[in-house]
Structures are given as structure tokens and as C-alpha cells.
Amino acid sequence: MSTGGDGFESERRALVERLRERGYAEREATADAMRSVPRHAFVPRGNRGSAYADRPLPIGSNQTISAPHMVALMADLLALSPGDEVLEIGTGCGYHAAVTAEIVGPEHVSSVEYHADLAADARERLNDLGYGGVSVRAGDGHEGWPEDAPYDAAYLTCAAAEFPHAVVEQVRPEGRILAPLDRGGRGQTLVLARKRVDGTLDTETHGGVRFVPMREG
Ligand code: SAH
């Protein structure tokens, strides 16, 4: 899956170094994944020159690809290991899914995207780039993806009022869930939860973030 010789290796490596100086991509697996995934191939042609700047970029359908530091932070917080089964809600362009796939293996990633056109584009792009093992489905992330459950970890790349019940249900006991959650009109907080054996959640907050809102049904 390593995409050598695309002309952007040094920019990508420099980006990861800058992120690490700021305390992101601390885990070696996260840094390696971000050095491997060609972010420029996930953004519209006209934005390729900015693909390795640490900022979000538009990807069409009024959506954005998250800034690299946010993808790095989320991968670090989920502490993913090879072989972990992971559910992603909000495929977007597929970049974050590709980073996750580098860590756990493409066949262990299931991703749900609300917009059917984005889902189709992401599926094709992931396939072209060697991440064809990632499963992408168009649908409402509130329902998760029951057929591929249970998951070791799940994360949302869109902001919800609370962790979707179906997603919590589909994560195994002791599994992790990470999502930007709305603070009732006062912005969003990135919240990491560990599912206890009794099904309740042990949560910790990780600061203010800004994601696109999760669409209701
Ligand atoms: N991870 C993405 C960033 C996606 S932005 C990337 O790397 O590009 C958030 C995405 O969540 C958008 O594509 C949006 O369409 C999607 N989304 C919003 N509401 C959703 C819902 N209810 N179910 C599934 N996806 C949703």
C-alpha cells in the first residue's frame, strides 16, 4: 500500500515531522500511516498544492477533508493495532479511512457515508490507491453497519448530539468510540469513550473541535 514515487514524499514527511513537533502523530503507527497515504490524491485537483498544509480542504457536496493534525490525533487516541475491526462514520473523500487502513489493514475497515455520490467516489479512489479492501456503504451512520459488527473501535468524522446508540451497540465490550459531540450551541468537543462490560461508557474529553454536523436521518 506504500505509494512510493508520487512526487510528494518529502512534503508528506515534512508534514508529519511538523505534526510530531506539535505533539500529534505520537504513535509510530500513526506517523507511518500518514507518511504513506497520498493525501493529494484525495483532494480536488485545484487544491493539490495545499494537500500537505495542515488544514481542512473542500471535497465537494459541501463537505471537507479533516486537517491532518485532527486525523493524527484521532488515530493516536483510538490506539489502533493491526487487525482491529474499525467502523468509520463519515467517509467523505476516504482519506481518514485510508490512514486507518494503513494501521489495521484495509479489510478491517467499514465506513458509512451519507452522500451516495461521495461514497461512490471514495470507494473508487480507495480502490485505485490500493485500499480496495476498505468497505464503503452509502447510508445513515446513526445505524452503524451491523453486518460487520462487533468492532474494536468506531469513530465519527461528523458532529453528533451524542454517540449514536447503534454504533455503541456494535462496539465490543472494552472497545473504543471517538466522536465530536455538540455542546448544545457552544461548539463541539472531541470525546473518547471506552465501553464498559455492562455497556455503559467511560468518557474523557479532548478539547474543542470543528466538524461538519452529522445529518439527521
Ligand atoms: N473522514 C473524511 C472527512 C469527512 S467530513 C475524510 O477523510 O475526508 C464528514 C462526512 O460525514 C461528510 O462526508 C458527510 O457527508 C458525512 N456525514 C454527515 N452526516 C452523516 C450521517 N448521518 N451518516 C454518515 N455520514 C454522514
CSV table of C-alpha atoms and ligand atoms in Angstrom, one decimal:
chain,number,residue,atom,x,y,z
A,1,MET,CA,0.0,0.0,0.0
A,2,SER,CA,3.0,2.2,0.3
A,3,THR,CA,2.8,4.7,-2.6
A,4,GLY,CA,6.4,5.4,-3.4
A,5,GLY,CA,7.4,7.7,-6.2
A,6,ASP,CA,4.4,10.0,-6.4
A,7,GLY,CA,6.5,13.2,-6.1
A,8,PHE,CA,5.1,14.2,-2.7
A,9,GLU,CA,7.1,12.0,-0.3
A,10,SER,CA,9.2,14.8,1.0
A,11,GLU,CA,6.2,17.1,1.6
A,12,ARG,CA,4.4,14.3,3.3
A,13,ARG,CA,7.4,13.5,5.5
A,14,ALA,CA,7.8,17.2,6.4
A,15,LEU,CA,4.2,17.5,7.3
A,16,VAL,CA,4.4,14.5,9.7
A,17,GLU,CA,7.6,16.0,11.3
A,18,ARG,CA,5.8,19.3,11.9
A,19,LEU,CA,2.8,17.4,13.4
A,20,ARG,CA,5.1,15.5,15.7
A,21,GLU,CA,6.8,18.7,16.9
A,22,ARG,CA,3.3,19.8,17.9
A,23,GLY,CA,2.6,16.6,19.8
A,24,TYR,CA,0.5,14.9,17.1
A,25,ALA,CA,1.1,11.5,15.4
A,26,GLU,CA,2.9,10.5,18.6
A,27,ARG,CA,2.4,6.8,17.9
A,28,GLU,CA,4.8,5.3,15.4
A,29,ALA,CA,1.9,3.5,13.6
A,30,THR,CA,0.1,6.8,13.1
A,31,ALA,CA,3.2,8.6,11.8
A,32,ASP,CA,4.0,5.7,9.4
A,33,ALA,CA,0.4,5.7,8.1
A,34,MET,CA,0.4,9.4,7.5
A,35,ARG,CA,3.8,9.2,5.7
A,36,SER,CA,2.2,6.5,3.4
A,37,VAL,CA,-1.2,7.9,2.4
A,38,PRO,CA,-1.1,10.2,-0.6
A,39,ARG,CA,-3.4,13.0,0.7
A,40,HIS,CA,-3.1,14.9,-2.5
A,41,ALA,CA,-4.9,12.1,-4.3
A,42,PHE,CA,-8.0,12.7,-2.1
A,43,VAL,CA,-8.4,16.4,-2.7
A,44,PRO,CA,-9.8,18.2,-5.8
A,45,ARG,CA,-7.1,18.8,-8.4
A,46,GLY,CA,-7.0,22.5,-7.9
A,47,ASN,CA,-6.2,22.0,-4.2
A,48,ARG,CA,-3.3,19.6,-4.6
A,49,GLY,CA,-0.7,22.3,-3.9
A,50,SER,CA,-2.3,22.6,-0.4
A,51,ALA,CA,-2.6,18.9,0.3
A,52,TYR,CA,0.3,18.8,2.7
A,53,ALA,CA,-0.6,22.0,4.6
A,54,ASP,CA,-2.2,21.3,8.0
A,55,ARG,CA,-5.7,22.4,7.2
A,56,PRO,CA,-9.1,21.1,6.1
A,57,LEU,CA,-9.9,21.3,2.4
A,58,PRO,CA,-13.2,21.2,0.4
A,59,ILE,CA,-14.0,17.9,-1.2
A,60,GLY,CA,-17.4,18.7,-2.8
A,61,SER,CA,-21.0,18.2,-1.7
A,62,ASN,CA,-20.3,21.0,0.9
A,63,GLN,CA,-18.0,18.7,2.8
A,64,THR,CA,-14.4,18.9,3.9
A,65,ILE,CA,-11.5,16.6,4.4
A,66,SER,CA,-10.3,17.0,8.0
A,67,ALA,CA,-7.0,18.7,8.8
A,68,PRO,CA,-4.1,16.3,9.1
A,69,HIS,CA,-3.5,17.0,12.8
A,70,MET,CA,-7.1,16.0,13.5
A,71,VAL,CA,-6.7,12.7,11.6
A,72,ALA,CA,-3.4,12.1,13.5
A,73,LEU,CA,-5.0,13.0,16.9
A,74,MET,CA,-7.9,10.6,16.3
A,75,ALA,CA,-5.7,7.8,15.2
A,76,ASP,CA,-3.5,8.3,18.3
A,77,LEU,CA,-6.5,8.4,20.7
A,78,LEU,CA,-8.0,5.2,19.3
A,79,ALA,CA,-4.7,3.4,19.8
A,80,LEU,CA,-5.4,1.1,16.9
A,81,SER,CA,-3.4,-2.1,16.3
A,82,PRO,CA,-3.1,-4.3,13.2
A,83,GLY,CA,-6.2,-6.4,12.8
A,84,ASP,CA,-8.5,-4.3,14.8
A,85,GLU,CA,-12.0,-4.1,13.3
A,86,VAL,CA,-12.9,-0.5,12.8
A,87,LEU,CA,-16.2,1.3,11.9
A,88,GLU,CA,-15.9,4.8,10.5
A,89,ILE,CA,-19.0,7.1,10.2
A,90,GLY,CA,-18.4,9.8,7.5
A,91,THR,CA,-16.2,8.5,4.7
A,92,GLY,CA,-16.0,11.8,2.9
A,93,CYS,CA,-13.2,11.6,0.4
A,94,GLY,CA,-11.8,8.4,2.1
A,95,TYR,CA,-8.5,9.9,3.3
A,96,HIS,CA,-9.1,9.2,7.0
A,97,ALA,CA,-10.3,5.7,6.1
A,98,ALA,CA,-7.0,5.1,4.2
A,99,VAL,CA,-5.0,6.3,7.2
A,100,THR,CA,-6.9,3.9,9.4
A,101,ALA,CA,-6.5,1.1,6.8
A,102,GLU,CA,-2.7,1.6,6.9
A,103,ILE,CA,-2.7,0.8,10.6
A,104,VAL,CA,-5.3,-2.0,10.9
A,105,GLY,CA,-5.4,-3.4,7.3
A,106,PRO,CA,-7.9,-2.3,4.7
A,107,GLU,CA,-10.1,-5.4,5.1
A,108,HIS,CA,-10.7,-4.4,8.7
A,109,VAL,CA,-12.3,-1.0,7.9
A,110,SER,CA,-16.0,-0.5,7.3
A,111,SER,CA,-17.1,3.1,6.5
A,112,VAL,CA,-20.6,4.6,6.2
A,113,GLU,CA,-21.2,7.8,4.2
A,114,TYR,CA,-24.5,9.7,4.0
A,115,HIS,CA,-24.0,11.1,0.5
A,116,ALA,CA,-24.2,8.4,-2.1
A,117,ASP,CA,-22.0,10.3,-4.6
A,118,LEU,CA,-19.2,10.8,-2.1
A,119,ALA,CA,-19.4,7.1,-1.1
A,120,ALA,CA,-19.1,6.0,-4.7
A,121,ASP,CA,-16.2,8.4,-5.4
A,122,ALA,CA,-14.4,7.3,-2.2
A,123,ARG,CA,-14.9,3.6,-3.0
A,124,GLU,CA,-13.4,4.1,-6.4
A,125,ARG,CA,-10.5,6.3,-5.2
A,126,LEU,CA,-9.6,3.9,-2.3
A,127,ASN,CA,-9.7,1.0,-4.8
A,128,ASP,CA,-7.4,2.9,-7.3
A,129,LEU,CA,-4.9,3.7,-4.5
A,130,GLY,CA,-4.6,0.1,-3.2
A,131,TYR,CA,-7.1,0.3,-0.3
A,132,GLY,CA,-9.8,-1.7,-2.1
A,133,GLY,CA,-10.3,-3.9,0.9
A,134,VAL,CA,-12.0,-1.0,2.8
A,135,SER,CA,-15.8,-1.5,2.7
A,136,VAL,CA,-17.7,1.7,1.9
A,137,ARG,CA,-21.5,1.9,2.1
A,138,ALA,CA,-23.9,4.8,1.5
A,139,GLY,CA,-26.3,5.2,4.4
A,140,ASP,CA,-27.1,6.9,7.7
A,141,GLY,CA,-24.3,6.4,10.2
A,142,HIS,CA,-26.8,6.5,13.0
A,143,GLU,CA,-27.5,2.9,12.2
A,144,GLY,CA,-23.8,1.9,12.1
A,145,TRP,CA,-23.0,-1.1,10.0
A,146,PRO,CA,-24.5,-4.1,11.9
A,147,GLU,CA,-23.4,-6.8,9.4
A,148,ASP,CA,-19.6,-6.2,10.1
A,149,ALA,CA,-20.0,-5.8,13.9
A,150,PRO,CA,-18.6,-6.3,16.5
A,151,TYR,CA,-16.0,-3.6,16.2
A,152,ASP,CA,-12.9,-3.0,18.4
A,153,ALA,CA,-13.2,0.7,17.7
A,154,ALA,CA,-15.5,3.2,16.0
A,155,TYR,CA,-15.2,6.9,15.2
A,156,LEU,CA,-17.3,9.7,13.7
A,157,THR,CA,-15.9,12.4,11.4
A,158,CYS,CA,-19.1,14.4,11.7
A,159,ALA,CA,-20.5,16.0,14.9
A,160,ALA,CA,-23.4,14.4,16.7
A,161,ALA,CA,-25.5,15.3,19.7
A,162,GLU,CA,-24.5,12.1,21.3
A,163,PHE,CA,-22.8,8.8,20.5
A,164,PRO,CA,-25.3,7.0,18.1
A,165,HIS,CA,-26.9,4.1,20.0
A,166,ALA,CA,-26.5,1.6,17.2
A,167,VAL,CA,-22.8,2.4,17.0
A,168,VAL,CA,-22.3,2.0,20.7
A,169,GLU,CA,-24.2,-1.3,20.4
A,170,GLN,CA,-21.9,-2.5,17.6
A,171,VAL,CA,-18.7,-1.9,19.5
A,172,ARG,CA,-17.5,-4.8,21.7
A,173,PRO,CA,-17.1,-4.5,25.4
A,174,GLU,CA,-13.8,-2.7,26.2
A,175,GLY,CA,-13.9,-1.2,22.7
A,176,ARG,CA,-13.4,2.5,22.0
A,177,ILE,CA,-15.6,5.1,20.4
A,178,LEU,CA,-14.4,8.5,19.4
A,179,ALA,CA,-16.6,11.4,18.2
A,180,PRO,CA,-17.0,15.1,18.0
A,181,LEU,CA,-20.1,15.8,20.2
A,182,ASP,CA,-22.1,19.0,20.2
A,183,ARG,CA,-22.1,21.1,23.4
A,184,GLY,CA,-25.6,22.5,22.9
A,185,GLY,CA,-24.8,25.5,20.8
A,186,ARG,CA,-21.3,26.1,22.4
A,187,GLY,CA,-19.2,24.3,19.8
A,188,GLN,CA,-18.1,20.7,19.8
A,189,THR,CA,-15.8,18.6,22.0
A,190,LEU,CA,-13.8,15.6,20.9
A,191,VAL,CA,-14.9,12.8,23.2
A,192,LEU,CA,-13.3,9.4,23.6
A,193,ALA,CA,-15.3,6.6,25.3
A,194,ARG,CA,-14.5,3.2,26.4
A,195,LYS,CA,-17.4,0.8,26.5
A,196,ARG,CA,-17.6,-1.0,29.9
A,197,VAL,CA,-18.6,-4.6,30.1
A,198,ASP,CA,-22.0,-3.6,31.4
A,199,GLY,CA,-22.5,-1.5,28.2
A,200,THR,CA,-22.1,2.0,29.8
A,201,LEU,CA,-19.5,4.4,28.6
A,202,ASP,CA,-16.5,5.8,30.4
A,203,THR,CA,-15.7,9.1,28.7
A,204,GLU,CA,-12.9,11.6,28.5
A,205,THR,CA,-12.9,14.9,26.6
A,206,HIS,CA,-10.1,16.1,24.3
A,207,GLY,CA,-10.8,19.7,23.6
A,208,GLY,CA,-12.7,21.8,21.2
A,209,VAL,CA,-13.0,20.8,17.6
A,210,ARG,CA,-15.0,21.8,14.5
A,211,PHE,CA,-16.5,19.1,12.2
A,212,VAL,CA,-19.4,19.2,9.8
A,213,PRO,CA,-22.7,18.3,11.5
A,214,MET,CA,-24.0,14.7,11.3
A,215,ARG,CA,-27.1,14.6,9.2
A,216,GLU,CA,-30.3,13.5,10.8
A,217,GLY,CA,-31.8,10.5,9.1
B,1,SAH,N1,-13.2,11.4,7.1
B,1,SAH,C1,-13.5,12.3,6.0
B,1,SAH,C2,-14.0,13.6,6.4
B,1,SAH,C3,-15.4,13.7,6.2
B,1,SAH,S1,-16.3,15.1,6.6
B,1,SAH,C4,-12.3,12.5,5.1
B,1,SAH,O1,-11.2,12.0,5.4
B,1,SAH,O2,-12.5,13.1,4.0
B,1,SAH,C5,-17.7,14.3,7.3
B,1,SAH,C6,-18.5,13.4,6.5
B,1,SAH,O3,-19.6,12.9,7.3
B,1,SAH,C7,-19.1,14.0,5.2
B,1,SAH,O4,-18.7,13.4,4.1
B,1,SAH,C8,-20.6,13.9,5.5
B,1,SAH,O5,-21.4,13.7,4.3
B,1,SAH,C9,-20.7,12.7,6.4
B,1,SAH,N2,-21.9,12.5,7.2
B,1,SAH,C10,-22.7,13.5,7.7
B,1,SAH,N3,-23.8,13.0,8.3
B,1,SAH,C11,-23.7,11.7,8.2
B,1,SAH,C12,-24.5,10.6,8.6
B,1,SAH,N4,-25.7,10.8,9.3
B,1,SAH,N5,-24.1,9.3,8.3
B,1,SAH,C13,-23.0,9.1,7.6
B,1,SAH,N6,-22.2,10.1,7.1
B,1,SAH,C14,-22.5,11.4,7.4
